[in-house]
Amino acid sequence: MTERTLWHPVAQSSEVVTAPLPVQLLEQSLVLWRNAEGQVQSFVDRCPHRGARLSLGRVENGSLECPYHGWQFTSGGQCVKVPAVPDFVPPPSQCVKSFEVQEAYGLVWVRLEPSDSQLPVFAAEADSYLRKVNCGHYDVAASAPRIIENFLDMSHFGFVHEGWLGSRDATAIATYQVEKTDMGVIATGCKAVQPQSNLHSTQAAEVEYTYEVTAPYTAVLTKIPEEGTSKQGWREQIGLFICPITPETSRVWFRLAVADFESTDEQLKTFQHTIFVQDQPVLESQLPKALPLDPRAEMHSAADRMSSAYRRFLKSQNITFGVC
Ligand code: FES
Ligand code: CO
């Protein structure tokens, strides 16, 4: 398996409307567009005629039209029209490379090489009771694995998120459990005292989280409600979905699946935004930008067991993009 055989998020579904949209994935320039049936198509963003950017073109008669000489490419990439030679029927070889696409979690996902890989799991999506809101994108000058690791890390809360997710007076991390799963790794029993754990907090509370890596560049946080609260039995989740753009740059989305029905979408996004922009400058300062998989390359504490498990997982998956 390589990164190219995995599904990656490349855009928010709502961004792909009538105009072609340029995106980047694994150092490849792609163009997304929607055909007459409403299905998203993903092509290499370079016309096979004279190399113009297809994303500068437009969608015409259910095909993507190149901005330069108007060649039209239909779903799957076949050229169906060469305006300078109106009677010409282009052969099957006259096509632009296209990639597999699917939509899920409010995002468009692309796979550069066919394989039997599945979309990363985000279990809360199936709970129709929970409200779903996407936040982002964020363009971050850090590798996707560094961003995942930051999300899995509670021991920065008292410093980076002081007054929000942690405080300098309560920085000790209680022992938590780490296990391998079929998809990745999971940390359970992660506890923290948080001054402002969500939009409605009025006082500090101990929260319990489960952190799960469900694909090399996907992580999911599950909030375990306290015993005896009205939220018992609910499993609110936050998914972190990352598009690896280059080994040192990434595009990030969060998907909230929450039982907060009072706040507006904007309020939910603003809270997530506040937390993430606290992380971003620290994330972008980390060197090397690629995540070191050699355990001797950086120093570790007992609180870092999830991060070490994530690094071992990436190694076991032969991930090479964004790691060193
Ligand atoms: Fe695209 Fe000529 S470069 S039609
Ligand atoms: Co953080």
Tab-separated table of N, CA, C and O and ligand atoms in Angstrom, residues 150 156-157 160-161 275 279, ligand 2:
chain	number	residue	atom	x	y	z
A	150	ASN	N	-0.553	16.076	16.492
A	150	ASN	CA	-0.982	17.184	17.355
A	150	ASN	C	-2.395	16.946	17.894
A	150	ASN	O	-2.698	17.201	19.063
A	156	HIS	N	-0.265	18.983	25.393
A	156	HIS	CA	-0.028	20.390	25.035
A	156	HIS	C	-1.178	21.295	25.468
A	156	HIS	O	-1.083	22.514	25.352
A	157	PHE	N	-2.250	20.720	26.001
A	157	PHE	CA	-3.449	21.524	26.292
A	157	PHE	C	-3.178	22.681	27.261
A	157	PHE	O	-3.645	23.800	27.050
A	160	VAL	N	-0.664	25.301	24.962
A	160	VAL	CA	-1.171	25.886	23.711
A	160	VAL	C	-2.621	26.358	23.869
A	160	VAL	O	-3.023	27.355	23.281
A	161	HIS	N	-3.390	25.618	24.654
A	161	HIS	CA	-4.820	25.943	24.792
A	161	HIS	C	-5.157	26.355	26.225
A	161	HIS	O	-6.219	26.028	26.744
A	275	ILE	N	-9.622	27.068	18.646
A	275	ILE	CA	-8.683	26.041	19.112
A	275	ILE	C	-7.612	25.788	18.049
A	275	ILE	O	-6.412	25.743	18.346
A	279	ASP	N	-3.217	26.032	17.717
A	279	ASP	CA	-2.273	24.959	17.344
A	279	ASP	C	-1.374	25.348	16.167
A	279	ASP	O	-0.213	24.935	16.101
B	2	CO	CO	-4.180	21.497	20.129
